[in-house]
Amino acid sequence: MLRQFKIHKQASALMWVMLAMMVPLTIYLTMLNKTILIEWTLFTISSTPMTFTLIADPTGTLFSATALLISANVLQFSTIYMKDDKFIDRFSSLSATICIINKSINFLPHLMMLLLGWDGLGLVSFILVIYYQNPKSLAAGMITALTNRIGDVMLLLSIAWTLNQGHWSITHMWHTDLYNWQVAAITLAAMTKSAQMPFSSWLPAAMAAPTPVSALVHSSTLVTAGVFLLIRFYPFLTTTTWFNKTLLLIAVLTTTMAGLSAMTECDMKKIIALSTLSQLGMMMTAMGLGMVNLAYFHMVTHALFKALLFICAGTLINSHYHSQDLRWMGNITAQMPTTTSCFILANMALCGAPFMSGFYSKDMIIESSVFYHNNYIMLLIIMFTVSLTSFYTTRFSLATIWSPSSSAPFSHLEENNSLTTPMLVLALMSVTSGAAMLWTMPTNQEPMTITLDYKTYATINNHSSHFNSMSFTTFYIKNTPLMMNNPLTHYASCLMWFLVPLSSQFTMKTPMNISHNYLKSLDQSWLETFGGQGTAKMTYTASNSVMNLSNIGPVNYLMMSATLAVIMSAIM
C-alpha cells in the first residue's frame, strides 16, 4: 500500500489544502487590519525568557497565501517537467519542505526561532541546487551555501547582541549601546539571502537546480526572505542614520548591474535570474527611499509573475530537449499558443505595462521617488534601470517567440493540462493581483499630486526601451548587443561586473595555493620522510643489508662464534 503512494501526485493537493486554510485568515486580517500575537514562555535563562511566539498579521498571512498558491502550481508543473526522474518523490518532498519552512519566517517574530527557519532554507536550497549531482551543480550549491552561511553568522551575532535587551522578539527592539552593530548584522544577513552586492553571484549560479526549484526559490521562498526580514525589522533599522542611505546605494548598484548583465546573457534561466536580482534591487531601493509598503507590494506581485515566467521558460526548456540557450528557440506561437500568451503576459507584468500587476507596484515606486525629495543622481539611475528591464525583456521575447526557429527539425512542441493549468492560474493572478491589492489593502500609499509629465514618464520610458530593443534586434545580428563587441564590457557583463571571479576564484585562489604548497612540501615530503613511511623504509633497508651480509657459510659461523666468545669473555 505504501509503495503505491506517490508523493509527487499529492504534494500539489497538500499545498492547495493549506492555501484553502490560509485564505480566510488572510481576508479577515487584511480587511480589518488586525494583528494576532500569541506567546508561550518555554523557560528562562538568566532572567531572559525563552518564548515561542506566533504572529498573524496582514503582511505575513498575505505573503504566505501567495507563496502557497505559487507552490501548488509549481508542484503541479513539476509532475510533467520531472516525470522521467527516478527520484521525483524525493524532489517533491524537498520542494514541499522548503515551502513549509518558509512559513516560519512569516509567522515567527523571534530571532531564535527565526534562525531555525533561516538556516533550514539554506540547507534545503543547497540540497535542491545539487540535485542533478554533477560538478556544475556541486559548485553552484557550494557557492550558494557558503554565501548564505555568511548571513547565518550575521543572524547569530545579532542574537548575541540582542541578549542584553532581555528578549529576542522582533516587535520589541529598542536602543542599546550595540544597536548599530545589530542593524549592520541584520542588514548583512538580509543582503546575503536576497543576493545584493557584493553577494550577488550565487543567484544565477543556483540556476543549476531544476526549473521547478528555480520557480520556487526565485519567486516566493528563498530570495524574498531577506526582503521580508528587512520589512519586519524596518521600524528598528531606521533608527540609525546610515541605514537608508547605505541600503539605497547598494540596491541601486545591484539592480543596475543585473540589468546590464541580462542584456548580454543567452541562457534563458540566467536572464530570468538576473531579472529577479534586478527586481530585488528595486524592492530594496523602495525601502531605502522609505517606501516600505510599496516594497512589500512589489514583492507580492513580483512573486506571482516571476513564477509564471519560470513555468513558461520550463515548458520551453522541456520542449527543446532541456536546452536553455535562446539561440535554439523561436517561433513557438503556432504549436504552443497558451505558453506564448502567458509568456507575453508575464513579460508585460515584469516591464510594468499599464494595468498589469507590475504596473501598480513598480510605477508607484517610480512616481513616489519622483514626488518625494530624493537624490537626483539616484533617481536618474533608477529610471535607467527601469528602461533596461524593458530592453532585455523585449530581446528575450523576440528570441523565443517571434524569431525564426533554430531548434532541431522534427521537434514536437506540446501542451497538456498539467502545464497549461498552472500557467493560466498564475497568469490570471499576474493580471488582477496588483489592482486587487491596491483597492483592498489598508496599507495603501498616501495620495500624491504629480503632473502629467511625471505620471506618464515611466510608461513612455518603457515603450521607448521596447522600441529600441526591437530596432536593435531587427537591424543587427540576432541576440548580439553592442556590449558584446568590446571584450572588456562583454566579460564584465557576463561575469556580473566580475563579481563571479571576485567572490569565488579570487577568494579561494590564495588559500588553495597555500594548502597545495603545504601538501607538497610537508605532507608529501618531510612528513613522509620522517614519519611512519620513512621509518618503515629505513628499517626495511637496514634489515635487507644485514641479511645480505649474513650469507650462509662456515666462515660466517666461525666469525659469529669467535665474536660471541670474545663478548662472553669480556663480560666474565
Coordinates of C-alpha atoms in Angstrom, one line a residue, residues 223-436:
V223 CA 15.4 35.2 -2.2
T224 CA 12.4 37.2 -0.8
A225 CA 13.3 36.0 2.8
G226 CA 15.9 38.8 3.0
V227 CA 13.4 41.5 1.9
F228 CA 10.8 40.2 4.3
L229 CA 13.3 40.2 7.1
L230 CA 14.0 43.9 6.5
I231 CA 10.3 44.7 6.3
R232 CA 9.8 43.0 9.7
F233 CA 12.8 44.9 11.3
Y234 CA 12.2 48.2 9.4
P235 CA 11.0 50.3 12.4
F236 CA 14.1 49.3 14.3
L237 CA 16.5 49.6 11.4
T238 CA 15.5 53.1 10.5
T239 CA 16.6 54.4 13.9
T240 CA 20.1 54.6 12.6
T241 CA 21.1 57.5 10.4
W242 CA 23.1 55.4 7.8
F243 CA 20.7 52.5 7.1
N244 CA 18.5 54.1 4.4
K245 CA 21.4 55.7 2.5
T246 CA 23.5 52.6 2.6
L247 CA 20.7 50.3 1.5
L248 CA 19.7 52.7 -1.3
L249 CA 23.3 52.8 -2.7
I250 CA 23.7 49.0 -2.6
A251 CA 20.3 48.4 -4.1
V252 CA 20.8 50.8 -7.0
L253 CA 24.2 49.2 -7.8
T254 CA 22.6 45.7 -7.7
T255 CA 19.7 46.5 -9.9
T256 CA 21.9 48.3 -12.5
M257 CA 24.4 45.5 -12.6
A258 CA 21.7 42.9 -13.0
G259 CA 20.0 44.8 -15.8
L260 CA 23.3 45.3 -17.8
S261 CA 24.3 41.7 -17.3
A262 CA 20.9 40.5 -18.6
M263 CA 21.4 42.4 -21.8
T264 CA 24.2 40.1 -23.0
E265 CA 23.2 36.8 -21.5
C266 CA 21.9 34.0 -23.8
D267 CA 21.0 31.4 -21.1
M268 CA 17.2 31.6 -20.6
K269 CA 17.2 30.8 -16.9
K270 CA 20.1 33.1 -16.1
I271 CA 18.2 36.0 -17.8
I272 CA 15.2 35.4 -15.6
A273 CA 17.6 35.0 -12.5
L274 CA 19.2 38.4 -13.3
S275 CA 15.7 39.8 -13.8
T276 CA 14.9 38.5 -10.3
L277 CA 18.1 40.2 -9.0
S278 CA 17.1 43.5 -10.6
Q279 CA 13.6 43.4 -9.1
L280 CA 15.0 42.5 -5.6
G281 CA 17.2 45.6 -6.0
M282 CA 14.1 47.6 -6.8
M283 CA 12.4 46.4 -3.6
M284 CA 15.5 47.3 -1.6
T285 CA 15.5 50.7 -3.4
A286 CA 12.0 51.3 -2.3
M287 CA 12.9 50.6 1.3
G288 CA 16.0 52.8 1.0
L289 CA 13.7 55.6 -0.1
G290 CA 11.4 55.0 2.9
M291 CA 8.6 53.3 1.0
V292 CA 8.3 50.0 2.9
N293 CA 4.7 49.4 2.0
L294 CA 5.4 49.7 -1.7
A295 CA 8.4 47.4 -1.3
Y296 CA 6.1 44.7 0.2
F297 CA 3.5 45.4 -2.6
H298 CA 6.1 44.8 -5.3
M299 CA 7.4 41.7 -3.5
V300 CA 4.0 40.1 -3.7
T301 CA 3.2 41.0 -7.3
H302 CA 6.7 40.1 -8.4
A303 CA 6.4 36.6 -6.9
L304 CA 3.3 35.9 -9.0
F305 CA 4.5 36.9 -12.4
K306 CA 8.1 35.6 -11.8
A307 CA 6.7 32.2 -11.0
L308 CA 4.7 32.3 -14.2
L309 CA 7.8 33.4 -16.2
F310 CA 9.7 30.4 -14.8
I311 CA 6.9 27.9 -15.6
C312 CA 6.7 29.2 -19.2
A313 CA 10.5 29.0 -19.5
G314 CA 10.5 25.5 -18.1
T315 CA 7.9 24.5 -20.7
L316 CA 10.1 25.8 -23.5
I317 CA 13.2 24.1 -22.0
N318 CA 11.3 20.8 -21.6
S319 CA 10.2 21.0 -25.3
H320 CA 13.7 21.8 -26.6
Y321 CA 15.5 18.8 -25.2
H322 CA 16.3 20.6 -22.0
S323 CA 18.4 23.2 -23.8
Q324 CA 18.4 26.7 -22.1
D325 CA 20.0 28.6 -24.9
L326 CA 17.9 31.3 -26.5
R327 CA 19.6 30.7 -29.9
W328 CA 18.0 27.3 -30.1
M329 CA 14.5 28.6 -29.7
G330 CA 12.0 30.7 -31.7
N331 CA 8.6 30.6 -33.5
I332 CA 6.6 28.9 -30.7
T333 CA 3.3 30.7 -31.4
A334 CA 1.9 28.1 -33.7
Q335 CA 2.5 25.0 -31.6
M336 CA 2.3 26.5 -28.1
P337 CA -0.3 29.2 -28.0
T338 CA -1.1 29.1 -24.3
T339 CA 2.6 29.2 -23.4
T340 CA 3.1 32.1 -25.7
S341 CA 0.2 34.1 -24.3
C342 CA 1.2 33.5 -20.7
F343 CA 4.8 34.3 -21.5
I344 CA 3.8 37.6 -23.0
L345 CA 1.6 38.4 -20.0
A346 CA 4.5 37.6 -17.6
N347 CA 6.9 39.8 -19.5
M348 CA 4.4 42.7 -19.7
A349 CA 3.9 42.5 -15.9
L350 CA 7.6 42.5 -15.4
C351 CA 8.0 45.6 -17.5
G352 CA 5.2 47.4 -15.8
A353 CA 2.8 47.5 -18.7
P354 CA -0.4 49.5 -18.0
F355 CA -3.0 47.7 -15.8
M356 CA -0.8 44.6 -15.2
S357 CA 0.2 43.7 -11.7
G358 CA 3.7 45.2 -12.0
F359 CA 2.3 48.5 -13.2
Y360 CA 0.6 49.2 -9.9
S361 CA 3.6 48.4 -7.8
K362 CA 6.6 49.3 -10.0
D363 CA 5.2 52.5 -11.4
M364 CA 4.1 53.6 -8.0
I365 CA 7.6 53.2 -6.7
I366 CA 8.9 55.4 -9.5
E367 CA 6.2 58.0 -9.0
S368 CA 6.8 58.2 -5.3
S369 CA 10.5 58.5 -5.7
V370 CA 9.9 61.5 -8.0
F371 CA 7.3 63.0 -5.7
Y372 CA 9.4 63.0 -2.6
H373 CA 12.7 64.8 -2.2
N374 CA 15.4 62.3 -3.1
N375 CA 18.9 62.3 -4.5
Y376 CA 18.7 63.3 -8.2
I377 CA 21.6 61.1 -9.3
M378 CA 19.9 58.1 -7.7
L379 CA 16.6 58.9 -9.4
L380 CA 18.4 59.0 -12.8
I381 CA 20.0 55.6 -12.2
I382 CA 16.6 54.1 -11.2
M383 CA 15.0 55.4 -14.3
F384 CA 17.8 54.0 -16.4
T385 CA 17.5 50.6 -14.7
V386 CA 13.7 50.5 -15.4
S387 CA 14.4 51.0 -19.1
L388 CA 17.0 48.2 -19.0
T389 CA 14.2 45.9 -17.8
S390 CA 12.1 46.6 -20.8
F391 CA 15.1 46.3 -23.1
Y392 CA 16.2 42.8 -22.1
T393 CA 12.6 41.6 -21.7
T394 CA 11.9 42.6 -25.3
R395 CA 15.1 40.9 -26.5
F396 CA 14.1 37.8 -24.6
S397 CA 10.6 37.7 -26.2
L398 CA 11.9 38.4 -29.7
A399 CA 14.4 35.5 -29.4
T400 CA 11.9 32.9 -28.1
I401 CA 8.6 33.8 -29.6
W402 CA 8.8 35.8 -32.9
S403 CA 12.2 34.9 -34.3
P404 CA 12.6 32.0 -36.8
S405 CA 13.1 28.7 -35.1
S406 CA 16.6 27.4 -34.7
S407 CA 15.9 24.1 -33.0
A408 CA 16.4 20.7 -34.4
P409 CA 14.0 19.5 -37.1
F410 CA 11.0 17.3 -36.2
S411 CA 10.8 18.6 -32.6
H412 CA 7.3 18.3 -31.4
L413 CA 6.1 21.0 -29.0
E414 CA 3.0 20.1 -27.0
E415 CA 1.0 21.4 -24.0
N416 CA -1.1 19.4 -21.6
N417 CA -3.3 20.2 -18.6
S418 CA -0.5 19.9 -16.1
L419 CA 1.4 22.6 -18.0
T420 CA -1.4 24.9 -19.0
T421 CA -3.4 24.9 -15.8
P422 CA -0.6 26.4 -13.6
M423 CA 0.1 28.9 -16.3
L424 CA -3.5 30.1 -16.6
V425 CA -3.9 30.4 -12.8
L426 CA -0.7 32.4 -12.4
A427 CA -1.5 34.5 -15.5
L428 CA -4.9 35.4 -14.0
M429 CA -3.2 36.5 -10.8
S430 CA -0.5 38.4 -12.7
V431 CA -3.2 40.5 -14.3
T432 CA -5.5 41.0 -11.3
S433 CA -3.4 40.9 -8.2
G434 CA -2.0 44.4 -8.5
A435 CA -5.3 46.2 -8.8
A436 CA -6.9 43.9 -6.2

